[in-house]
């Protein structure tokens, strides 16, 4: 039986436990915890004690892909009691509960629901990974990118709002899987510098796509994924392989320490050969390099 939280917050955990998925959004976890105990979001928040939730909890519950929950330190302690999990462990798994995202205010539990996360994107968790954990409903992750790739199961997911497929299976897009592995290798070997290098290459590829979305290889990938070739949602998926190849070419240039005009001209000629092989208009593509 649930106790009355009174003025000092809940004293006992909810009857049924739910384990957070690493990287999960707080809103996603709270909704799953409430549902596991046959509670609506509004009813769950009533049991937390003092605090300020959304004025429209039903709306928040209906659109977990669009909103994120933030709380202060007291709210975190209340949630830890209800979830039967140490506050520090919740902070490890739920990025929006990290110290830099806690709301100010030391007295009384406080909550805020934002229709756009403070940092990152709400991206669907791989359905097969969720099944392996025994999770029976959609899990939303906080991701620095608007997409995620599950290499274990070959799934692509993103922060789309109900347009097209929820997930893309990558069995027929092996080059996208390879690109994700290249990105991971850059990050593992070079740390933040590798991540920044890939980000630079990715932005160049985005520039190309915005000006040349009908490039044949990108259109084919979009169709294979069941996406509209000109929809912005398709861009990260279809340009991923070229972004990875460009990142490797940029790394070769940086590692060689070449800086004079002649060396850069030779490097640029090599990249232009890559562009021609991809079907990217060389004259247009050169402008982003």
PDB file of C-alpha atoms in Angstrom:
ATOM      1  CA  UNK A   1       0.000   0.000   0.000  1.00  0.00           C
ATOM      2  CA  UNK A   2       1.322   3.416  -0.952  1.00  0.00           C
ATOM      3  CA  UNK A   3       1.907   5.817   1.903  1.00  0.00           C
ATOM      4  CA  UNK A   4       0.809   9.424   1.979  1.00  0.00           C
ATOM      5  CA  UNK A   5       3.899  11.433   0.999  1.00  0.00           C
ATOM      6  CA  UNK A   6       2.910  14.286   3.291  1.00  0.00           C
ATOM      7  CA  UNK A   7       5.331  17.173   3.564  1.00  0.00           C
ATOM      8  CA  UNK A   8       8.546  15.205   3.342  1.00  0.00           C
ATOM      9  CA  UNK A   9       8.087  13.160   0.210  1.00  0.00           C
ATOM     10  CA  UNK A  10       7.504   9.430  -0.270  1.00  0.00           C
ATOM     11  CA  UNK A  11       8.917   7.006   2.282  1.00  0.00           C
ATOM     12  CA  UNK A  12       8.423   3.751   0.369  1.00  0.00           C
ATOM     13  CA  UNK A  13       9.113   2.641  -3.201  1.00  0.00           C
ATOM     14  CA  UNK A  14       6.359   1.759  -5.613  1.00  0.00           C
ATOM     15  CA  UNK A  15       5.403  -1.928  -5.539  1.00  0.00           C
ATOM     16  CA  UNK A  16       6.829  -2.768  -8.975  1.00  0.00           C
ATOM     17  CA  UNK A  17      10.346  -1.781 -10.023  1.00  0.00           C
ATOM     18  CA  UNK A  18      11.518  -0.613 -13.454  1.00  0.00           C
ATOM     19  CA  UNK A  19      15.173  -0.482 -14.403  1.00  0.00           C
ATOM     20  CA  UNK A  20      16.306   2.563 -16.397  1.00  0.00           C
ATOM     21  CA  UNK A  21      17.956   2.030 -19.759  1.00  0.00           C
ATOM     22  CA  UNK A  22      21.371   3.745 -19.920  1.00  0.00           C
ATOM     23  CA  UNK A  23      20.896   7.063 -21.682  1.00  0.00           C
ATOM     24  CA  UNK A  24      17.112   7.052 -21.270  1.00  0.00           C
ATOM     25  CA  UNK A  25      15.170  10.283 -20.995  1.00  0.00           C
ATOM     26  CA  UNK A  26      13.741  11.039 -17.556  1.00  0.00           C
ATOM     27  CA  UNK A  27      10.266  11.430 -19.019  1.00  0.00           C
ATOM     28  CA  UNK A  28      10.471   8.017 -20.667  1.00  0.00           C
ATOM     29  CA  UNK A  29      11.613   6.348 -17.436  1.00  0.00           C
ATOM     30  CA  UNK A  30       8.997   8.064 -15.271  1.00  0.00           C
ATOM     31  CA  UNK A  31       6.228   7.080 -17.664  1.00  0.00           C
ATOM     32  CA  UNK A  32       7.383   3.443 -17.675  1.00  0.00           C
ATOM     33  CA  UNK A  33       7.619   3.399 -13.879  1.00  0.00           C
ATOM     34  CA  UNK A  34       4.101   4.813 -13.595  1.00  0.00           C
ATOM     35  CA  UNK A  35       2.629   2.397 -16.149  1.00  0.00           C
ATOM     36  CA  UNK A  36       4.285  -0.615 -14.501  1.00  0.00           C
ATOM     37  CA  UNK A  37       2.353   0.305 -11.368  1.00  0.00           C
ATOM     38  CA  UNK A  38      -0.918   0.881 -13.276  1.00  0.00           C
ATOM     39  CA  UNK A  39      -0.716   4.639 -12.745  1.00  0.00           C
ATOM     40  CA  UNK A  40      -1.231   7.506 -15.148  1.00  0.00           C
ATOM     41  CA  UNK A  41       1.482  10.126 -15.154  1.00  0.00           C
ATOM     42  CA  UNK A  42      -0.784  12.512 -13.218  1.00  0.00           C
ATOM     43  CA  UNK A  43      -1.496   9.857 -10.584  1.00  0.00           C
ATOM     44  CA  UNK A  44       2.205   9.041 -10.309  1.00  0.00           C
ATOM     45  CA  UNK A  45       3.131  12.674  -9.717  1.00  0.00           C
ATOM     46  CA  UNK A  46       0.464  12.954  -7.028  1.00  0.00           C
ATOM     47  CA  UNK A  47       2.420  10.339  -5.072  1.00  0.00           C
ATOM     48  CA  UNK A  48       5.700  12.175  -5.278  1.00  0.00           C
ATOM     49  CA  UNK A  49       4.658  14.837  -2.779  1.00  0.00           C
ATOM     50  CA  UNK A  50       5.423  18.509  -3.128  1.00  0.00           C
ATOM     51  CA  UNK A  51       6.415  19.724  -6.517  1.00  0.00           C
ATOM     52  CA  UNK A  52       5.268  21.336  -9.707  1.00  0.00           C
ATOM     53  CA  UNK A  53       4.545  19.140 -12.701  1.00  0.00           C
ATOM     54  CA  UNK A  54       3.260  20.044 -16.130  1.00  0.00           C
ATOM     55  CA  UNK A  55      -0.141  21.697 -16.233  1.00  0.00           C
ATOM     56  CA  UNK A  56      -1.053  19.077 -18.830  1.00  0.00           C
ATOM     57  CA  UNK A  57       0.282  15.706 -17.605  1.00  0.00           C
ATOM     58  CA  UNK A  58      -1.996  13.751 -19.960  1.00  0.00           C
ATOM     59  CA  UNK A  59      -0.537  15.639 -22.914  1.00  0.00           C
ATOM     60  CA  UNK A  60       2.995  15.005 -21.692  1.00  0.00           C
ATOM     61  CA  UNK A  61       2.244  11.307 -21.294  1.00  0.00           C
ATOM     62  CA  UNK A  62       0.786  11.149 -24.789  1.00  0.00           C
ATOM     63  CA  UNK A  63       3.831  12.699 -26.476  1.00  0.00           C
ATOM     64  CA  UNK A  64       6.964  11.265 -24.800  1.00  0.00           C
ATOM     65  CA  UNK A  65       8.860  11.806 -28.053  1.00  0.00           C
ATOM     66  CA  UNK A  66       8.500  15.579 -27.720  1.00  0.00           C
ATOM     67  CA  UNK A  67       9.011  16.423 -24.064  1.00  0.00           C
ATOM     68  CA  UNK A  68      11.543  15.899 -21.298  1.00  0.00           C
ATOM     69  CA  UNK A  69      11.290  16.058 -17.505  1.00  0.00           C
ATOM     70  CA  UNK A  70      13.710  18.026 -15.344  1.00  0.00           C
ATOM     71  CA  UNK A  71      13.782  18.284 -11.546  1.00  0.00           C
ATOM     72  CA  UNK A  72      15.711  19.757  -8.684  1.00  0.00           C
ATOM     73  CA  UNK A  73      17.738  17.852  -6.116  1.00  0.00           C
ATOM     74  CA  UNK A  74      14.743  17.266  -3.845  1.00  0.00           C
ATOM     75  CA  UNK A  75      12.729  15.923  -6.772  1.00  0.00           C
ATOM     76  CA  UNK A  76      15.581  13.571  -7.605  1.00  0.00           C
ATOM     77  CA  UNK A  77      15.545  12.240  -4.034  1.00  0.00           C
ATOM     78  CA  UNK A  78      11.783  11.651  -4.242  1.00  0.00           C
ATOM     79  CA  UNK A  79      12.134   9.818  -7.551  1.00  0.00           C
ATOM     80  CA  UNK A  80      14.946   7.709  -6.105  1.00  0.00           C
ATOM     81  CA  UNK A  81      12.659   6.553  -3.282  1.00  0.00           C
ATOM     82  CA  UNK A  82       9.796   5.697  -5.629  1.00  0.00           C
ATOM     83  CA  UNK A  83      12.084   3.877  -8.051  1.00  0.00           C
ATOM     84  CA  UNK A  84      13.961   2.118  -5.225  1.00  0.00           C
ATOM     85  CA  UNK A  85      17.239   3.165  -6.804  1.00  0.00           C
ATOM     86  CA  UNK A  86      20.004   5.380  -5.436  1.00  0.00           C
ATOM     87  CA  UNK A  87      19.922   8.939  -6.736  1.00  0.00           C
ATOM     88  CA  UNK A  88      23.500   8.635  -7.966  1.00  0.00           C
ATOM     89  CA  UNK A  89      22.624   5.549 -10.009  1.00  0.00           C
ATOM     90  CA  UNK A  90      19.665   7.337 -11.562  1.00  0.00           C
ATOM     91  CA  UNK A  91      21.968  10.187 -12.539  1.00  0.00           C
ATOM     92  CA  UNK A  92      24.352   7.732 -14.194  1.00  0.00           C
ATOM     93  CA  UNK A  93      21.593   6.292 -16.384  1.00  0.00           C
ATOM     94  CA  UNK A  94      19.361   9.320 -17.006  1.00  0.00           C
ATOM     95  CA  UNK A  95      21.346  12.187 -18.612  1.00  0.00           C
ATOM     96  CA  UNK A  96      18.751  14.860 -17.842  1.00  0.00           C
ATOM     97  CA  UNK A  97      19.257  14.220 -14.119  1.00  0.00           C
ATOM     98  CA  UNK A  98      22.971  15.033 -14.260  1.00  0.00           C
ATOM     99  CA  UNK A  99      24.158  17.806 -11.965  1.00  0.00           C
ATOM    100  CA  UNK A 100      24.332  20.427 -14.725  1.00  0.00           C
ATOM    101  CA  UNK A 101      20.672  19.861 -15.614  1.00  0.00           C
ATOM    102  CA  UNK A 102      19.212  19.882 -12.091  1.00  0.00           C
ATOM    103  CA  UNK A 103      16.825  22.755 -11.468  1.00  0.00           C
ATOM    104  CA  UNK A 104      17.758  25.349  -8.849  1.00  0.00           C
ATOM    105  CA  UNK A 105      15.949  25.369  -5.539  1.00  0.00           C
ATOM    106  CA  UNK A 106      16.792  23.355  -2.454  1.00  0.00           C
ATOM    107  CA  UNK A 107      13.415  23.416  -0.697  1.00  0.00           C
ATOM    108  CA  UNK A 108      10.549  21.347  -2.004  1.00  0.00           C
ATOM    109  CA  UNK A 109      10.599  18.986  -4.957  1.00  0.00           C
ATOM    110  CA  UNK A 110      10.196  20.781  -8.266  1.00  0.00           C
ATOM    111  CA  UNK A 111       9.571  19.464 -11.783  1.00  0.00           C
ATOM    112  CA  UNK A 112       9.504  21.059 -15.179  1.00  0.00           C
ATOM    113  CA  UNK A 113       8.470  19.537 -18.474  1.00  0.00           C
ATOM    114  CA  UNK A 114       9.950  21.109 -21.590  1.00  0.00           C
ATOM    115  CA  UNK A 115       8.621  20.523 -25.084  1.00  0.00           C
ATOM    116  CA  UNK A 116      12.184  20.510 -26.361  1.00  0.00           C
ATOM    117  CA  UNK A 117      15.064  19.006 -24.337  1.00  0.00           C
ATOM    118  CA  UNK A 118      17.649  21.374 -22.903  1.00  0.00           C
ATOM    119  CA  UNK A 119      20.379  19.399 -24.656  1.00  0.00           C
ATOM    120  CA  UNK A 120      20.233  16.583 -27.168  1.00  0.00           C
ATOM    121  CA  UNK A 121      17.434  14.789 -28.980  1.00  0.00           C
ATOM    122  CA  UNK A 122      14.793  12.240 -27.998  1.00  0.00           C
ATOM    123  CA  UNK A 123      15.543   9.151 -30.096  1.00  0.00           C
ATOM    124  CA  UNK A 124      13.816   5.766 -30.045  1.00  0.00           C
ATOM    125  CA  UNK A 125      15.717   2.901 -28.402  1.00  0.00           C
ATOM    126  CA  UNK A 126      16.371  -0.183 -30.556  1.00  0.00           C
ATOM    127  CA  UNK A 127      13.280  -2.433 -30.231  1.00  0.00           C
ATOM    128  CA  UNK A 128      15.310  -5.646 -30.094  1.00  0.00           C
ATOM    129  CA  UNK A 129      17.531  -4.254 -27.337  1.00  0.00           C
ATOM    130  CA  UNK A 130      14.353  -3.325 -25.450  1.00  0.00           C
ATOM    131  CA  UNK A 131      12.957  -6.835 -25.938  1.00  0.00           C
ATOM    132  CA  UNK A 132      16.178  -8.327 -24.580  1.00  0.00           C
ATOM    133  CA  UNK A 133      15.698  -6.260 -21.407  1.00  0.00           C
ATOM    134  CA  UNK A 134      12.058  -7.272 -21.112  1.00  0.00           C
ATOM    135  CA  UNK A 135      10.829  -3.724 -21.731  1.00  0.00           C
ATOM    136  CA  UNK A 136       7.272  -3.789 -22.996  1.00  0.00           C
ATOM    137  CA  UNK A 137       6.899  -0.234 -24.268  1.00  0.00           C
ATOM    138  CA  UNK A 138       8.788   2.352 -26.296  1.00  0.00           C
ATOM    139  CA  UNK A 139      11.917   3.725 -24.659  1.00  0.00           C
ATOM    140  CA  UNK A 140      13.228   7.175 -25.597  1.00  0.00           C
ATOM    141  CA  UNK A 141      16.923   7.967 -25.271  1.00  0.00           C
ATOM    142  CA  UNK A 142      18.628  11.326 -24.882  1.00  0.00           C
ATOM    143  CA  UNK A 143      21.062  11.423 -27.800  1.00  0.00           C
ATOM    144  CA  UNK A 144      23.596  14.096 -28.811  1.00  0.00           C
ATOM    145  CA  UNK A 145      22.600  13.366 -32.421  1.00  0.00           C
ATOM    146  CA  UNK A 146      19.112  13.222 -33.888  1.00  0.00           C
ATOM    147  CA  UNK A 147      19.666   9.550 -34.700  1.00  0.00           C
ATOM    148  CA  UNK A 148      21.231   6.380 -33.315  1.00  0.00           C
ATOM    149  CA  UNK A 149      22.603   3.198 -34.880  1.00  0.00           C
ATOM    150  CA  UNK A 150      22.392  -0.144 -33.100  1.00  0.00           C
ATOM    151  CA  UNK A 151      25.246  -2.203 -34.533  1.00  0.00           C
ATOM    152  CA  UNK A 152      24.159  -5.275 -32.603  1.00  0.00           C
ATOM    153  CA  UNK A 153      20.799  -5.530 -34.361  1.00  0.00           C
ATOM    154  CA  UNK A 154      21.322  -3.342 -37.411  1.00  0.00           C
ATOM    155  CA  UNK A 155      18.674  -0.738 -36.609  1.00  0.00           C
ATOM    156  CA  UNK A 156      18.617   2.994 -37.337  1.00  0.00           C
ATOM    157  CA  UNK A 157      16.316   5.176 -35.218  1.00  0.00           C
ATOM    158  CA  UNK A 158      15.845   8.915 -34.968  1.00  0.00           C
ATOM    159  CA  UNK A 159      13.803  11.703 -33.402  1.00  0.00           C
ATOM    160  CA  UNK A 160      11.059  11.683 -36.031  1.00  0.00           C
ATOM    161  CA  UNK A 161       7.563  12.582 -34.898  1.00  0.00           C
ATOM    162  CA  UNK A 162       5.530   9.829 -36.502  1.00  0.00           C
ATOM    163  CA  UNK A 163       6.560  10.378 -40.140  1.00  0.00           C
ATOM    164  CA  UNK A 164       7.380   7.167 -41.953  1.00  0.00           C
ATOM    165  CA  UNK A 165       8.856   4.067 -40.293  1.00  0.00           C
ATOM    166  CA  UNK A 166       9.801   4.209 -36.612  1.00  0.00           C
ATOM    167  CA  UNK A 167      12.956   2.205 -37.357  1.00  0.00           C
ATOM    168  CA  UNK A 168      15.060   1.402 -40.402  1.00  0.00           C
ATOM    169  CA  UNK A 169      16.621  -2.033 -40.707  1.00  0.00           C
ATOM    170  CA  UNK A 170      20.112  -1.707 -42.166  1.00  0.00           C
ATOM    171  CA  UNK A 171      20.477  -5.204 -43.648  1.00  0.00           C
ATOM    172  CA  UNK A 172      20.199  -3.712 -47.150  1.00  0.00           C
ATOM    173  CA  UNK A 173      22.322  -0.686 -46.255  1.00  0.00           C
ATOM    174  CA  UNK A 174      25.621  -2.269 -45.124  1.00  0.00           C
ATOM    175  CA  UNK A 175      27.554   0.876 -46.071  1.00  0.00           C
ATOM    176  CA  UNK A 176      25.716   2.747 -43.312  1.00  0.00           C
ATOM    177  CA  UNK A 177      26.742   0.104 -40.777  1.00  0.00           C
ATOM    178  CA  UNK A 178      30.343   0.427 -41.974  1.00  0.00           C
ATOM    179  CA  UNK A 179      30.156   4.209 -41.605  1.00  0.00           C
ATOM    180  CA  UNK A 180      29.028   3.880 -37.986  1.00  0.00           C
ATOM    181  CA  UNK A 181      31.983   1.592 -37.267  1.00  0.00           C
ATOM    182  CA  UNK A 182      34.360   4.093 -38.860  1.00  0.00           C
ATOM    183  CA  UNK A 183      32.934   6.822 -36.674  1.00  0.00           C
ATOM    184  CA  UNK A 184      33.395   4.714 -33.542  1.00  0.00           C
ATOM    185  CA  UNK A 185      36.974   3.879 -34.523  1.00  0.00           C
ATOM    186  CA  UNK A 186      37.788   7.557 -34.971  1.00  0.00           C
ATOM    187  CA  UNK A 187      36.358   8.343 -31.535  1.00  0.00           C
ATOM    188  CA  UNK A 188      38.129   5.417 -29.861  1.00  0.00           C
ATOM    189  CA  UNK A 189      41.522   6.217 -31.383  1.00  0.00           C
ATOM    190  CA  UNK A 190      41.485  10.013 -31.355  1.00  0.00           C
ATOM    191  CA  UNK A 191      38.963  10.881 -28.638  1.00  0.00           C
ATOM    192  CA  UNK A 192      37.255  14.287 -28.925  1.00  0.00           C
ATOM    193  CA  UNK A 193      39.474  15.191 -31.889  1.00  0.00           C
ATOM    194  CA  UNK A 194      38.137  12.172 -33.794  1.00  0.00           C
ATOM    195  CA  UNK A 195      34.556  13.106 -32.941  1.00  0.00           C
ATOM    196  CA  UNK A 196      35.112  16.691 -34.090  1.00  0.00           C
ATOM    197  CA  UNK A 197      36.710  15.488 -37.307  1.00  0.00           C
ATOM    198  CA  UNK A 198      33.706  13.316 -38.105  1.00  0.00           C
ATOM    199  CA  UNK A 199      31.356  16.171 -37.210  1.00  0.00           C
ATOM    200  CA  UNK A 200      33.184  18.456 -39.660  1.00  0.00           C
ATOM    201  CA  UNK A 201      32.949  15.870 -42.429  1.00  0.00           C
ATOM    202  CA  UNK A 202      29.289  15.289 -41.649  1.00  0.00           C
ATOM    203  CA  UNK A 203      28.490  18.996 -41.932  1.00  0.00           C
ATOM    204  CA  UNK A 204      30.165  19.107 -45.338  1.00  0.00           C
ATOM    205  CA  UNK A 205      28.044  16.146 -46.450  1.00  0.00           C
ATOM    206  CA  UNK A 206      24.899  17.880 -45.126  1.00  0.00           C
ATOM    207  CA  UNK A 207      25.815  20.926 -47.202  1.00  0.00           C
ATOM    208  CA  UNK A 208      26.088  18.703 -50.267  1.00  0.00           C
ATOM    209  CA  UNK A 209      22.743  17.059 -49.564  1.00  0.00           C
ATOM    210  CA  UNK A 210      20.896  20.352 -49.120  1.00  0.00           C
ATOM    211  CA  UNK A 211      22.075  21.448 -52.555  1.00  0.00           C
ATOM    212  CA  UNK A 212      22.060  18.085 -54.316  1.00  0.00           C
ATOM    213  CA  UNK A 213      19.396  15.903 -52.654  1.00  0.00           C
ATOM    214  CA  UNK A 214      18.753  14.087 -55.945  1.00  0.00           C
ATOM    215  CA  UNK A 215      22.246  12.560 -56.002  1.00  0.00           C
ATOM    216  CA  UNK A 216      21.549   9.016 -57.151  1.00  0.00           C
ATOM    217  CA  UNK A 217      23.209   7.095 -54.307  1.00  0.00           C
ATOM    218  CA  UNK A 218      21.311   9.151 -51.713  1.00  0.00           C
ATOM    219  CA  UNK A 219      17.974   8.724 -53.437  1.00  0.00           C
ATOM    220  CA  UNK A 220      18.498   4.968 -53.660  1.00  0.00           C
ATOM    221  CA  UNK A 221      19.344   4.706 -49.969  1.00  0.00           C
ATOM    222  CA  UNK A 222      16.295   6.744 -49.011  1.00  0.00           C
ATOM    223  CA  UNK A 223      14.034   4.505 -51.078  1.00  0.00           C
ATOM    224  CA  UNK A 224      15.641   1.386 -49.615  1.00  0.00           C
ATOM    225  CA  UNK A 225      14.950   2.781 -46.121  1.00  0.00           C
ATOM    226  CA  UNK A 226      11.342   3.604 -46.994  1.00  0.00           C
ATOM    227  CA  UNK A 227      11.935   7.349 -46.673  1.00  0.00           C
ATOM    228  CA  UNK A 228      11.179  10.325 -48.860  1.00  0.00           C
ATOM    229  CA  UNK A 229      14.466  11.206 -50.571  1.00  0.00           C
ATOM    230  CA  UNK A 230      13.909  14.944 -50.088  1.00  0.00           C
ATOM    231  CA  UNK A 231      12.757  14.742 -46.465  1.00  0.00           C
ATOM    232  CA  UNK A 232      15.249  16.170 -43.995  1.00  0.00           C
ATOM    233  CA  UNK A 233      14.830  13.056 -41.866  1.00  0.00           C
ATOM    234  CA  UNK A 234      16.518  11.025 -44.612  1.00  0.00           C
ATOM    235  CA  UNK A 235      19.644  13.200 -44.774  1.00  0.00           C
ATOM    236  CA  UNK A 236      21.709  11.767 -41.883  1.00  0.00           C
ATOM    237  CA  UNK A 237      21.015   8.184 -42.975  1.00  0.00           C
ATOM    238  CA  UNK A 238      21.769   8.613 -46.658  1.00  0.00           C
ATOM    239  CA  UNK A 239      24.921  10.746 -46.353  1.00  0.00           C
ATOM    240  CA  UNK A 240      26.495   8.739 -43.528  1.00  0.00           C
ATOM    241  CA  UNK A 241      28.780   6.599 -45.746  1.00  0.00           C
ATOM    242  CA  UNK A 242      30.168   9.590 -47.661  1.00  0.00           C
ATOM    243  CA  UNK A 243      30.662  11.527 -44.430  1.00  0.00           C
ATOM    244  CA  UNK A 244      32.704   8.620 -43.041  1.00  0.00           C
ATOM    245  CA  UNK A 245      34.890   8.384 -46.153  1.00  0.00           C
ATOM    246  CA  UNK A 246      35.439  12.135 -46.137  1.00  0.00           C
ATOM    247  CA  UNK A 247      36.385  12.009 -42.437  1.00  0.00           C
ATOM    248  CA  UNK A 248      39.056   9.397 -43.206  1.00  0.00           C
ATOM    249  CA  UNK A 249      40.401  11.560 -46.038  1.00  0.00           C
ATOM    250  CA  UNK A 250      40.504  14.581 -43.713  1.00  0.00           C
ATOM    251  CA  UNK A 251      42.313  12.500 -41.095  1.00  0.00           C
ATOM    252  CA  UNK A 252      44.938  11.433 -43.655  1.00  0.00           C
ATOM    253  CA  UNK A 253      45.526  15.073 -44.519  1.00  0.00           C
ATOM    254  CA  UNK A 254      45.868  16.077 -40.850  1.00  0.00           C
ATOM    255  CA  UNK A 255      48.167  13.187 -39.960  1.00  0.00           C
ATOM    256  CA  UNK A 256      50.479  13.916 -42.881  1.00  0.00           C
ATOM    257  CA  UNK A 257      51.002  17.424 -41.575  1.00  0.00           C
ATOM    258  CA  UNK A 258      50.624  18.905 -45.031  1.00  0.00           C
ATOM    259  CA  UNK A 259      49.794  22.554 -45.065  1.00  0.00           C
ATOM    260  CA  UNK A 260      51.224  24.238 -48.194  1.00  0.00           C
ATOM    261  CA  UNK A 261      49.126  25.115 -51.221  1.00  0.00           C
ATOM    262  CA  UNK A 262      50.487  22.365 -53.465  1.00  0.00           C
ATOM    263  CA  UNK A 263      49.794  19.629 -50.923  1.00  0.00           C
ATOM    264  CA  UNK A 264      46.297  20.902 -50.290  1.00  0.00           C
ATOM    265  CA  UNK A 265      45.633  21.018 -54.028  1.00  0.00           C
ATOM    266  CA  UNK A 266      46.673  17.367 -54.338  1.00  0.00           C
ATOM    267  CA  UNK A 267      44.467  16.425 -51.381  1.00  0.00           C
ATOM    268  CA  UNK A 268      41.541  18.341 -52.851  1.00  0.00           C
ATOM    269  CA  UNK A 269      42.004  16.552 -56.175  1.00  0.00           C
ATOM    270  CA  UNK A 270      41.773  13.238 -54.342  1.00  0.00           C
ATOM    271  CA  UNK A 271      38.564  14.298 -52.591  1.00  0.00           C
ATOM    272  CA  UNK A 272      37.135  15.435 -55.909  1.00  0.00           C
ATOM    273  CA  UNK A 273      37.780  11.942 -57.251  1.00  0.00           C
ATOM    274  CA  UNK A 274      35.804  10.587 -54.309  1.00  0.00           C
ATOM    275  CA  UNK A 275      32.952  12.999 -55.034  1.00  0.00           C
ATOM    276  CA  UNK A 276      32.887  11.964 -58.673  1.00  0.00           C
ATOM    277  CA  UNK A 277      32.712   8.334 -57.623  1.00  0.00           C
ATOM    278  CA  UNK A 278      29.786   9.106 -55.319  1.00  0.00           C
ATOM    279  CA  UNK A 279      27.966  10.985 -58.057  1.00  0.00           C
ATOM    280  CA  UNK A 280      28.250  14.320 -56.223  1.00  0.00           C
ATOM    281  CA  UNK A 281      28.623  17.307 -58.546  1.00  0.00           C
ATOM    282  CA  UNK A 282      32.283  18.215 -58.130  1.00  0.00           C
ATOM    283  CA  UNK A 283      31.959  21.925 -58.913  1.00  0.00           C
ATOM    284  CA  UNK A 284      29.125  22.336 -56.382  1.00  0.00           C
ATOM    285  CA  UNK A 285      30.729  20.071 -53.785  1.00  0.00           C
ATOM    286  CA  UNK A 286      34.092  21.847 -53.897  1.00  0.00           C
ATOM    287  CA  UNK A 287      32.527  24.949 -52.390  1.00  0.00           C
ATOM    288  CA  UNK A 288      32.141  23.257 -48.990  1.00  0.00           C
ATOM    289  CA  UNK A 289      35.782  22.162 -48.723  1.00  0.00           C
TER     290      UNK A 289
END
